[in-house]
XYZ file of C-alpha atoms in Angstrom:
644
model
C 188.962 -164.367 -146.946
C 192.133 -166.288 -145.764
C 190.213 -168.725 -144.054
C 188.302 -169.752 -147.141
C 191.385 -170.150 -148.887
C 193.189 -171.998 -146.577
C 189.963 -174.378 -146.046
C 189.734 -174.957 -150.020
C 193.461 -175.536 -150.477
C 193.625 -178.030 -147.691
C 190.678 -179.730 -149.022
C 191.841 -180.010 -152.426
C 195.346 -181.169 -151.232
C 193.666 -184.629 -150.550
C 193.650 -185.087 -154.573
C 195.248 -188.524 -155.399
C 195.940 -188.228 -158.861
C 197.399 -184.567 -159.234
C 200.769 -184.214 -160.643
C 202.923 -181.852 -158.359
C 202.174 -178.094 -159.258
C 199.433 -179.095 -161.979
C 196.340 -178.354 -160.355
C 195.324 -181.862 -160.884
C 196.189 -182.088 -164.578
C 197.160 -185.553 -165.788
C 200.090 -186.120 -167.882
C 198.317 -187.418 -170.544
C 195.885 -184.630 -171.005
C 198.838 -182.346 -172.553
C 200.176 -185.005 -174.889
C 199.302 -183.875 -178.647
C 200.482 -184.709 -181.702
C 200.928 -182.274 -184.695
C 202.649 -179.182 -185.065
C 203.878 -177.756 -181.625
C 201.944 -174.887 -179.745
C 203.390 -171.268 -179.832
C 202.005 -168.306 -178.383
C 200.919 -166.026 -181.542
C 201.978 -162.319 -180.643
C 198.568 -160.533 -180.466
C 198.053 -156.686 -181.293
C 198.785 -156.152 -177.870
C 200.082 -158.117 -174.809
C 199.456 -157.670 -170.850
C 202.010 -158.153 -167.841
C 200.652 -161.974 -167.784
C 201.007 -162.709 -171.417
C 203.936 -164.599 -171.298
C 203.369 -166.380 -167.725
C 200.609 -168.530 -169.297
C 202.637 -171.260 -170.529
C 201.316 -174.794 -171.495
C 199.352 -175.219 -168.153
C 196.815 -172.495 -168.169
C 194.404 -172.095 -165.364
C 195.493 -174.710 -162.948
C 192.859 -173.759 -160.256
C 189.761 -175.707 -159.343
C 187.315 -173.897 -161.486
C 184.104 -174.659 -159.621
C 184.589 -173.023 -156.333
C 181.072 -173.785 -154.956
C 180.931 -177.486 -155.502
C 184.471 -178.696 -155.150
C 185.384 -182.458 -154.986
C 188.540 -183.383 -153.561
C 189.129 -185.921 -156.658
C 189.606 -184.313 -160.207
C 191.774 -184.037 -163.168
C 192.185 -180.789 -165.116
C 192.387 -181.544 -168.820
C 193.371 -177.835 -169.544
C 196.693 -177.634 -171.669
C 197.543 -178.375 -175.361
C 194.892 -179.782 -177.288
C 194.838 -180.233 -181.237
C 192.740 -178.097 -183.377
C 191.548 -178.371 -187.127
C 188.804 -175.836 -189.004
C 185.998 -177.336 -190.463
C 184.204 -175.964 -193.162
C 180.401 -176.260 -192.483
C 178.021 -177.574 -189.935
C 177.742 -180.620 -191.731
C 181.226 -181.577 -190.743
C 179.908 -182.789 -187.227
C 178.526 -186.023 -189.322
C 182.131 -186.914 -190.098
C 184.165 -186.652 -187.014
C 188.098 -187.128 -187.549
C 188.439 -189.945 -184.940
C 191.986 -190.863 -184.421
C 193.444 -188.700 -186.545
C 196.068 -186.106 -186.233
C 194.142 -182.553 -186.459
C 197.320 -180.817 -187.573
C 197.480 -177.995 -185.196
C 197.942 -177.642 -181.468
C 195.663 -175.100 -179.512
C 195.749 -173.999 -175.858
C 192.662 -175.020 -174.018
C 191.101 -172.772 -172.482
C 191.026 -169.935 -175.085
C 189.400 -168.261 -177.746
C 190.491 -169.099 -181.176
C 190.814 -165.321 -182.196
C 193.299 -164.853 -179.359
C 197.066 -164.774 -179.446
C 197.133 -167.152 -176.322
C 195.474 -169.947 -178.403
C 198.153 -170.189 -180.680
C 195.493 -169.921 -183.729
C 194.555 -166.193 -183.642
C 191.959 -166.995 -186.199
C 189.066 -164.940 -187.633
C 185.463 -166.185 -188.643
C 186.407 -169.724 -186.909
C 182.833 -170.468 -187.312
C 183.317 -174.684 -187.402
C 186.157 -176.249 -185.502
C 187.477 -179.504 -184.222
C 189.450 -179.824 -181.058
C 190.841 -183.232 -179.472
C 192.641 -184.452 -176.534
C 193.147 -187.647 -174.729
C 193.085 -188.584 -171.136
C 193.595 -191.823 -168.752
C 191.101 -192.582 -165.733
C 193.355 -193.359 -162.737
C 192.886 -196.670 -161.317
C 191.564 -195.563 -157.984
C 188.622 -194.375 -159.848
C 187.534 -197.850 -161.032
C 183.877 -198.693 -160.252
C 182.949 -194.973 -160.034
C 181.111 -192.893 -162.837
C 183.377 -190.237 -164.525
C 181.792 -186.758 -165.279
C 183.313 -184.717 -168.070
C 183.032 -180.925 -167.002
C 183.009 -177.737 -169.400
C 183.313 -174.337 -168.035
C 182.059 -172.855 -171.260
C 182.204 -173.299 -174.845
C 181.051 -170.705 -177.496
C 178.576 -171.328 -178.943
C 177.324 -174.895 -179.408
C 179.573 -178.277 -178.506
C 178.916 -181.748 -179.527
C 181.111 -184.067 -177.910
C 182.465 -187.349 -178.495
C 184.316 -190.080 -176.333
C 186.135 -192.763 -177.846
C 184.192 -192.537 -181.145
C 180.653 -192.322 -179.534
C 178.508 -188.986 -179.469
C 178.510 -188.300 -175.682
C 176.250 -185.087 -175.566
C 175.424 -181.618 -177.029
C 175.343 -178.445 -175.442
C 173.960 -174.994 -176.616
C 175.178 -171.703 -174.921
C 178.295 -169.745 -174.916
C 178.613 -168.626 -171.297
C 177.403 -171.880 -169.339
C 179.010 -174.770 -167.808
C 177.751 -178.282 -168.569
C 178.586 -181.645 -167.534
C 178.438 -185.170 -169.226
C 178.559 -188.554 -167.563
C 180.696 -190.445 -169.963
C 181.421 -193.560 -167.986
C 179.654 -195.720 -170.901
C 182.180 -194.638 -173.449
C 185.429 -195.237 -171.461
C 188.120 -197.746 -172.050
C 189.441 -198.900 -168.742
C 193.274 -198.618 -168.230
C 193.774 -197.176 -171.803
C 194.022 -193.707 -173.423
C 190.394 -192.210 -174.168
C 189.972 -189.754 -177.148
C 188.004 -186.612 -176.425
C 186.652 -184.958 -179.511
C 184.416 -181.797 -179.628
C 183.038 -180.081 -182.381
C 182.350 -176.389 -182.049
C 179.983 -174.122 -183.963
C 179.987 -170.338 -183.111
C 177.955 -168.382 -185.709
C 178.200 -165.310 -183.528
C 176.506 -162.397 -185.667
C 176.645 -164.338 -189.096
C 173.797 -164.581 -191.264
C 170.249 -165.061 -189.432
C 171.553 -166.084 -186.287
C 170.118 -163.925 -183.359
C 171.875 -165.419 -180.108
C 173.336 -164.374 -176.864
C 176.701 -162.956 -177.986
C 177.321 -159.628 -175.667
C 179.844 -157.220 -177.463
C 181.100 -160.075 -179.852
C 181.043 -159.212 -183.628
C 182.436 -160.869 -186.502
C 183.040 -157.366 -187.637
C 184.582 -155.438 -184.926
C 184.102 -151.771 -184.622
C 184.485 -149.267 -181.601
C 182.249 -150.335 -178.875
C 181.716 -154.043 -180.460
C 184.925 -156.117 -180.216
C 186.524 -159.140 -181.488
C 184.663 -162.449 -180.967
C 185.535 -165.524 -179.036
C 185.206 -169.022 -180.510
C 185.676 -172.493 -178.849
C 186.424 -173.894 -175.438
C 187.332 -170.505 -173.532
C 186.897 -171.793 -170.190
C 188.332 -174.917 -168.114
C 187.660 -178.673 -168.803
C 188.013 -181.270 -166.168
C 187.022 -184.776 -164.998
C 186.065 -186.092 -161.828
C 184.694 -189.492 -160.243
C 181.322 -189.629 -158.495
C 178.767 -192.360 -157.505
C 175.804 -193.111 -159.710
C 173.412 -190.761 -157.625
C 175.542 -187.753 -156.781
C 174.902 -184.175 -156.270
C 174.717 -182.178 -159.437
C 174.167 -178.837 -157.794
C 173.850 -176.806 -154.529
C 171.822 -174.026 -154.236
C 172.657 -171.917 -150.964
C 171.469 -168.485 -149.635
C 172.239 -167.091 -146.182
C 170.392 -163.892 -145.236
C 170.911 -161.382 -142.500
C 168.997 -163.150 -139.822
C 170.905 -166.206 -140.359
C 168.602 -168.517 -142.121
C 170.486 -170.614 -144.743
C 168.235 -171.813 -147.641
C 169.335 -174.678 -149.288
C 168.525 -177.029 -152.161
C 170.846 -179.928 -152.982
C 170.223 -181.081 -156.563
C 171.111 -184.946 -157.494
C 171.231 -187.156 -160.560
C 167.972 -188.865 -159.714
C 165.566 -185.933 -159.259
C 162.666 -188.336 -158.414
C 164.417 -189.974 -155.613
C 164.546 -187.996 -152.072
C 167.698 -189.006 -150.515
C 168.817 -187.639 -147.251
C 171.561 -184.892 -147.248
C 173.661 -183.278 -144.442
C 174.989 -179.550 -144.655
C 177.632 -178.107 -142.233
C 178.447 -174.560 -141.888
C 182.100 -173.671 -140.638
C 183.880 -170.679 -139.212
C 187.442 -170.592 -138.406
C 187.546 -174.393 -138.691
C 184.654 -174.839 -136.047
C 181.223 -176.083 -136.827
C 178.650 -173.762 -136.467
C 175.802 -175.434 -137.720
C 174.733 -178.876 -139.209
C 171.337 -180.216 -140.671
C 169.851 -183.012 -142.516
C 167.271 -182.346 -145.251
C 165.902 -184.020 -148.355
C 167.621 -183.913 -151.709
C 165.895 -181.833 -154.492
C 163.732 -179.836 -152.189
C 164.338 -176.688 -150.669
C 165.033 -176.840 -147.045
C 166.146 -174.173 -144.095
C 168.271 -173.866 -140.978
C 169.400 -171.256 -138.544
C 172.922 -170.232 -137.796
C 172.992 -167.636 -134.758
C 174.266 -164.404 -134.679
C 176.354 -164.702 -138.096
C 179.023 -162.129 -139.183
C 177.260 -160.649 -142.074
C 178.827 -160.120 -145.520
C 179.037 -156.594 -147.063
C 181.726 -154.681 -149.093
C 183.431 -153.530 -145.947
C 183.176 -156.786 -144.170
C 183.027 -159.693 -146.812
C 182.669 -162.550 -144.085
C 182.285 -165.835 -145.782
C 181.496 -169.380 -144.215
C 182.902 -172.610 -145.372
C 179.877 -175.237 -146.058
C 180.083 -179.091 -146.508
C 177.374 -180.903 -148.327
C 177.192 -184.809 -147.942
C 174.878 -187.099 -149.551
C 176.195 -190.798 -149.241
C 179.909 -191.089 -150.092
C 179.533 -187.797 -152.136
C 181.071 -184.911 -150.486
C 181.403 -181.273 -152.032
C 182.657 -178.297 -150.348
C 180.942 -174.844 -151.070
C 180.716 -171.624 -149.163
C 178.074 -168.757 -148.310
C 177.990 -165.279 -147.012
C 175.090 -163.859 -144.788
C 173.314 -160.692 -146.309
C 170.039 -159.801 -147.586
C 169.521 -157.732 -150.657
C 166.298 -155.812 -150.761
C 164.913 -152.575 -151.553
C 162.689 -149.935 -149.207
C 161.497 -146.516 -148.805
C 164.073 -144.270 -147.071
C 162.733 -140.571 -146.556
C 160.109 -141.000 -149.281
C 162.805 -142.340 -151.732
C 162.866 -145.973 -153.131
C 166.600 -147.512 -152.302
C 168.572 -150.823 -152.630
C 169.201 -151.793 -149.264
C 171.936 -154.284 -148.051
C 171.242 -155.714 -144.691
C 168.313 -153.530 -144.197
C 170.043 -150.327 -144.720
C 170.505 -148.050 -147.944
C 173.564 -148.874 -149.606
C 174.807 -146.451 -152.447
C 176.303 -148.835 -155.206
C 178.919 -147.443 -157.379
C 181.255 -149.252 -159.780
C 182.462 -149.668 -163.134
C 181.390 -151.070 -166.497
C 183.609 -153.987 -166.831
C 183.640 -155.765 -170.217
C 185.865 -158.489 -169.455
C 187.902 -158.608 -172.598
C 191.669 -158.950 -172.884
C 194.339 -158.252 -175.523
C 195.818 -161.537 -175.417
C 192.860 -163.699 -174.434
C 189.839 -161.903 -175.653
C 187.255 -163.377 -173.241
C 189.967 -165.777 -171.288
C 191.930 -163.723 -169.033
C 195.832 -164.925 -169.148
C 195.817 -166.213 -165.522
C 193.609 -165.976 -162.444
C 196.113 -163.146 -161.058
C 195.346 -160.954 -164.247
C 191.528 -161.472 -163.497
C 191.630 -160.341 -160.028
C 194.017 -157.686 -160.646
C 191.349 -155.594 -162.415
C 189.102 -156.198 -159.339
C 191.746 -155.457 -156.622
C 192.344 -151.745 -158.520
C 188.561 -151.282 -158.262
C 188.643 -152.173 -154.569
C 191.821 -150.356 -153.755
C 189.981 -147.020 -155.487
C 186.937 -147.308 -153.007
C 184.348 -149.018 -155.565
C 181.767 -151.240 -153.917
C 180.358 -152.602 -157.037
C 181.145 -153.810 -160.375
C 178.798 -154.109 -163.445
C 179.747 -157.399 -165.382
C 178.587 -155.974 -168.715
C 176.962 -158.364 -171.177
C 179.251 -161.175 -170.534
C 179.473 -164.086 -167.888
C 182.834 -164.709 -166.432
C 184.502 -168.002 -165.209
C 183.241 -168.879 -161.570
C 186.325 -167.903 -159.888
C 185.521 -164.134 -160.756
C 182.449 -164.128 -158.460
C 184.482 -166.110 -155.876
C 186.850 -163.241 -156.160
C 184.200 -160.524 -155.551
C 182.864 -162.618 -152.863
C 186.226 -162.578 -151.073
C 187.176 -159.013 -151.911
C 183.732 -157.622 -150.953
C 182.372 -156.203 -154.392
C 178.889 -156.361 -155.325
C 177.996 -157.490 -158.594
C 175.410 -156.278 -161.101
C 175.209 -158.880 -163.511
C 174.117 -158.627 -167.136
C 172.306 -161.255 -169.467
C 174.406 -161.284 -172.550
C 172.549 -159.310 -175.196
C 171.027 -160.757 -178.351
C 172.999 -159.411 -181.421
C 173.145 -155.781 -180.239
C 172.382 -152.526 -182.186
C 172.201 -154.510 -185.739
C 169.753 -153.896 -188.731
C 168.858 -155.783 -191.871
C 167.796 -154.005 -195.257
C 164.576 -155.359 -196.633
C 163.611 -156.422 -200.014
C 161.916 -152.777 -200.301
C 165.317 -151.292 -199.270
C 163.946 -150.269 -195.984
C 166.009 -151.040 -192.882
C 164.753 -152.623 -189.851
C 166.316 -153.976 -186.165
C 167.502 -157.605 -186.168
C 165.230 -158.915 -183.210
C 164.765 -162.648 -182.157
C 161.747 -164.512 -183.799
C 159.863 -166.668 -181.307
C 162.023 -169.502 -181.444
C 165.001 -167.330 -180.586
C 163.334 -165.585 -177.961
C 162.703 -168.926 -176.375
C 166.006 -169.917 -176.410
C 167.276 -166.619 -174.991
C 164.787 -167.129 -172.213
C 166.269 -170.738 -171.460
C 169.771 -169.218 -171.483
C 168.769 -166.571 -168.869
C 167.152 -169.304 -166.670
C 170.875 -171.051 -166.896
C 172.500 -167.755 -165.841
C 170.394 -167.344 -162.621
C 170.564 -171.058 -161.767
C 174.242 -171.346 -162.242
C 175.167 -168.319 -160.434
C 172.416 -167.332 -157.838
C 174.662 -168.945 -154.834
C 177.424 -166.527 -155.289
C 176.864 -163.673 -152.374
C 178.334 -160.736 -154.218
C 175.853 -160.982 -156.851
C 173.228 -157.940 -156.154
C 171.294 -157.478 -159.216
C 170.374 -159.269 -162.194
C 170.160 -157.233 -165.613
C 167.702 -158.636 -168.554
C 168.180 -156.195 -171.301
C 170.690 -153.550 -172.085
C 169.913 -150.461 -174.036
C 167.353 -152.475 -175.894
C 169.560 -154.772 -177.557
C 167.645 -157.776 -178.664
C 164.568 -156.531 -176.770
C 161.506 -156.644 -178.549
C 159.139 -153.633 -178.408
C 156.121 -154.804 -180.252
C 155.326 -156.389 -176.864
C 156.891 -155.910 -173.649
C 158.747 -159.484 -172.680
C 160.567 -157.814 -169.899
C 157.693 -158.127 -167.735
C 157.178 -162.060 -168.276
C 161.120 -162.254 -168.070
C 161.163 -160.252 -164.776
C 158.664 -162.352 -163.263
C 160.597 -165.557 -164.152
C 163.657 -164.186 -162.442
C 162.011 -163.322 -159.348
C 160.756 -167.089 -159.342
C 163.912 -168.336 -160.000
C 165.737 -166.008 -157.455
C 163.477 -163.995 -155.115
C 166.693 -162.760 -153.001
C 167.789 -160.197 -155.375
C 167.213 -156.823 -157.320
C 166.193 -157.084 -161.036
C 167.153 -154.332 -163.533
C 164.832 -155.169 -166.236
C 165.993 -152.730 -168.787
C 169.241 -150.896 -167.998
C 168.981 -147.747 -170.357
C 166.594 -147.050 -173.306
C 163.467 -149.083 -173.456
C 161.890 -148.960 -170.038
C 158.140 -149.724 -169.923
C 158.153 -149.971 -166.080
C 159.281 -153.319 -165.363
C 161.761 -154.310 -162.552
C 163.290 -152.610 -159.480
C 165.377 -149.805 -161.168
C 164.364 -146.624 -163.144
C 167.929 -146.750 -164.862
C 169.456 -144.099 -166.995
C 172.170 -144.030 -169.314
C 173.792 -140.746 -170.156
C 177.092 -139.538 -171.520
C 179.103 -138.003 -170.248
C 177.337 -136.382 -167.376
C 174.883 -138.242 -165.112
C 171.219 -137.910 -164.945
C 170.454 -139.883 -162.073
C 167.068 -139.927 -160.173
C 166.749 -136.488 -161.430
C 163.650 -134.403 -162.879
C 165.453 -134.109 -166.182
C 166.472 -136.539 -168.974
C 167.522 -136.948 -172.580
C 166.656 -138.762 -175.419
C 166.807 -142.770 -175.537
C 166.463 -142.566 -171.763
C 163.066 -142.432 -169.585
C 161.872 -139.972 -166.759
C 162.672 -140.955 -163.372
C 160.057 -143.318 -162.041
C 159.749 -142.457 -158.427
C 158.349 -146.020 -157.707
C 161.602 -147.507 -158.472
C 165.103 -146.983 -157.512
C 166.829 -144.217 -159.536
C 170.127 -145.305 -161.034
C 172.764 -144.224 -163.552
C 173.344 -147.380 -165.405
C 176.105 -145.842 -167.271
C 177.703 -142.381 -167.821
C 181.361 -140.921 -167.912
C 183.164 -142.709 -170.799
C 185.674 -140.145 -170.780
C 188.515 -140.746 -173.406
C 192.171 -140.386 -173.358
C 194.129 -141.416 -176.436
C 197.832 -142.861 -175.695
C 200.812 -143.917 -177.490
C 200.837 -147.268 -179.626
C 202.539 -149.314 -177.182
C 199.235 -149.216 -174.841
C 196.657 -149.533 -177.950
C 195.422 -152.533 -179.783
C 197.584 -152.479 -182.683
C 194.575 -152.738 -185.351
C 194.133 -149.782 -187.558
C 190.565 -150.283 -188.114
C 190.152 -150.318 -184.260
C 192.315 -147.039 -184.139
C 190.408 -145.380 -186.593
C 187.311 -145.655 -184.458
C 188.997 -143.962 -181.306
C 187.332 -140.327 -182.234
C 184.166 -141.754 -181.816
C 184.740 -141.930 -178.085
C 182.194 -139.688 -176.341
C 184.588 -137.033 -175.334
C 188.239 -137.094 -175.745
C 190.487 -135.437 -173.197
C 193.984 -134.841 -174.553
C 195.721 -135.029 -171.452
C 195.873 -137.312 -168.278
C 195.350 -134.132 -166.291
C 192.328 -132.954 -168.335
C 190.740 -136.323 -168.247
C 191.303 -136.398 -164.281
C 189.648 -132.915 -164.101
C 186.593 -133.948 -166.287
C 186.252 -136.806 -164.112
C 186.240 -135.051 -160.917
C 183.708 -132.815 -162.410
C 181.406 -135.695 -163.609
C 181.557 -137.345 -160.010
C 181.230 -133.919 -158.390
C 177.748 -133.636 -160.418
C 176.719 -137.265 -159.310
C 177.354 -136.161 -155.668
C 175.167 -133.246 -156.023
C 172.428 -135.492 -157.696
C 172.727 -137.751 -154.674
C 172.056 -134.922 -152.255
C 169.294 -133.029 -153.977
C 167.433 -135.900 -155.744
C 166.958 -139.891 -155.915
C 170.236 -141.071 -157.165
C 170.853 -144.562 -155.364
C 174.212 -145.609 -157.415
C 175.854 -145.454 -160.503
C 178.065 -147.189 -162.949
C 181.297 -145.427 -164.518
C 182.555 -146.471 -167.974
C 184.573 -148.133 -167.725
C 187.321 -150.427 -166.372
C 189.682 -150.763 -169.072
C 190.029 -149.580 -172.563
C 189.066 -152.014 -175.005
C 190.024 -152.323 -178.512
C 189.051 -148.922 -180.280
C 187.752 -147.536 -177.062
C 190.248 -145.506 -174.685
C 187.894 -144.705 -171.941
C 189.020 -146.945 -169.258
C 190.369 -146.348 -165.841
C 193.387 -148.220 -167.308
C 194.605 -148.945 -170.844
C 193.684 -152.086 -172.422
C 197.227 -153.646 -171.383
C 196.636 -152.839 -167.979
C 200.130 -151.446 -167.864
C 198.709 -147.667 -167.387
C 196.445 -146.222 -164.875
C 194.795 -142.724 -165.747
C 193.336 -142.394 -162.419
C 194.570 -139.973 -159.877
C 194.114 -142.214 -157.083
C 193.919 -139.974 -154.030
C 191.269 -137.651 -156.309
C 189.195 -140.570 -157.222
C 189.223 -141.898 -153.864
C 188.142 -138.831 -152.309
C 185.464 -138.281 -155.091
C 184.056 -141.958 -154.457
C 183.814 -141.217 -150.553
C 182.103 -138.140 -151.096
C 179.482 -140.106 -152.871
C 179.177 -142.618 -150.002
C 178.934 -139.638 -147.707
C 176.244 -137.794 -149.482
C 174.282 -141.036 -149.752
C 174.795 -141.515 -145.812
C 173.325 -138.049 -145.300
C 170.310 -139.656 -146.858
C 169.932 -142.607 -144.994
C 168.996 -141.271 -141.487
C 165.434 -140.906 -141.697
C 162.627 -143.692 -141.123
C 162.625 -146.609 -143.519
C 159.698 -148.747 -144.813
C 160.155 -152.034 -146.571
C 158.702 -152.711 -150.022
């Protein structure tokens, strides 16, 4: 891990235009007019709230495709609310938008300086200069994520449009630039969340927060940066290293119809261990001899350099193979050919000060470090997609990731003219858009070694049941990424698709067992028995650790179970973990997901409170109970295994 950090830092040190300590931020990018930015007091803070300042997220935001020259456009921008979707037809070019906003942030957050609600339509603006050293190069404008639709203008010209609140996009804005002058960047954002008839991927966001559904995030909530490139440049690098040392590579370029030679070099401890040349825009393979394998216990990573002409990008990979196989007559998940009991938490990724945007990288990684220190080897990223530094941290720490696709308008219904109610589900066009964004999820994240499983549907949310689209979607995901497992339907409407027979049950588990309850399906012995969610034990806390919103506080008693003391909470946790251990020994349980990492708004069932200031866990007890799960699984893995 230290090797990777050192390599990346030395690589980025070559940046010629960075202001010292700025992460490559040009001075002009944080200059704005209008009322000065100020943090707004959120309903709850974290230890990092006051550390954010006006230079947020200075880190290079794309760890698997890094270039040495870049400028960070994060900082204080201008903001103006817009009245409707038609506002995009009349952009406020050259105007003072009146308010300042911190980018990246959610407009609903205190960190944004706005802390708005129903921010469905918004304008954002800033300005930047292109360094003279970049003259003659094309300029890429990169957005980490904008929720939900972004229309981008540069110097009064429309430069592009993007739809999808969780995915990065890049625009070549070369033709719109003014050489040696300030360049105006204006962005119109439309984020309907669950307004009206919109059925879009939103995860747990809602305009009407209540208990397990939370404050939404609108706007530019991940980093923005620019970088110079050649006209034909690398646009993406797909990397997969398996347990046999085979490296599978596809280097995508601007001109997809032209094949160009690319060179890929793998480094370990500064030494070259393999180099290979191959064609762009086509998959090719080569071998690294006797690689050190990646696993939660040994998260070994190798630095990778990809070169095409003058374009040079830095990346990394880990060598591991994720599969399934039969061990002693039970279908199991396998890591590097051996049964691994995957155990982690449901990780919502919400923050009281930043909503979707963690206040700092340190804060984001802190959650993962807490999980790792307790002995968890996995985290389920629950119907949210994080910035890419999250997945890099999981790669470095050794935490497997079960990655959910954000759900379509979860668990909502509408009243028909005849007063009957029906679930809000996607129409054919909305289902097609869901499929397109599922493809983006896979293609943009399939090179992170830690990701072990893709989840398509959670608890039937947005899942059509008049036919079974999960079968077609499962085949699509397998085609896009044959190197991982697929949990097609975690909880509820399971019709047999995918690699997992996944049960959700609160509070106690039913993992690979001959018993099940309502909304679950009986264990299917042809697939992996898995406890996709359980636990959820609640323990109320004093107001200084609560989301200070009365509507949220009023829903606390909707928690699956309330334990009146910390001791009682740990006692009940021990019983449930012991019950899971017994199911591992007796039945076909191959892993589980405990609800959850932290409290969120009206939920008080986290290992930590929402502000991350209080841990509920008896650490010695939890460490012992988690190790007991692994020991029980180890006792089941000694028989003959056959691959599926």
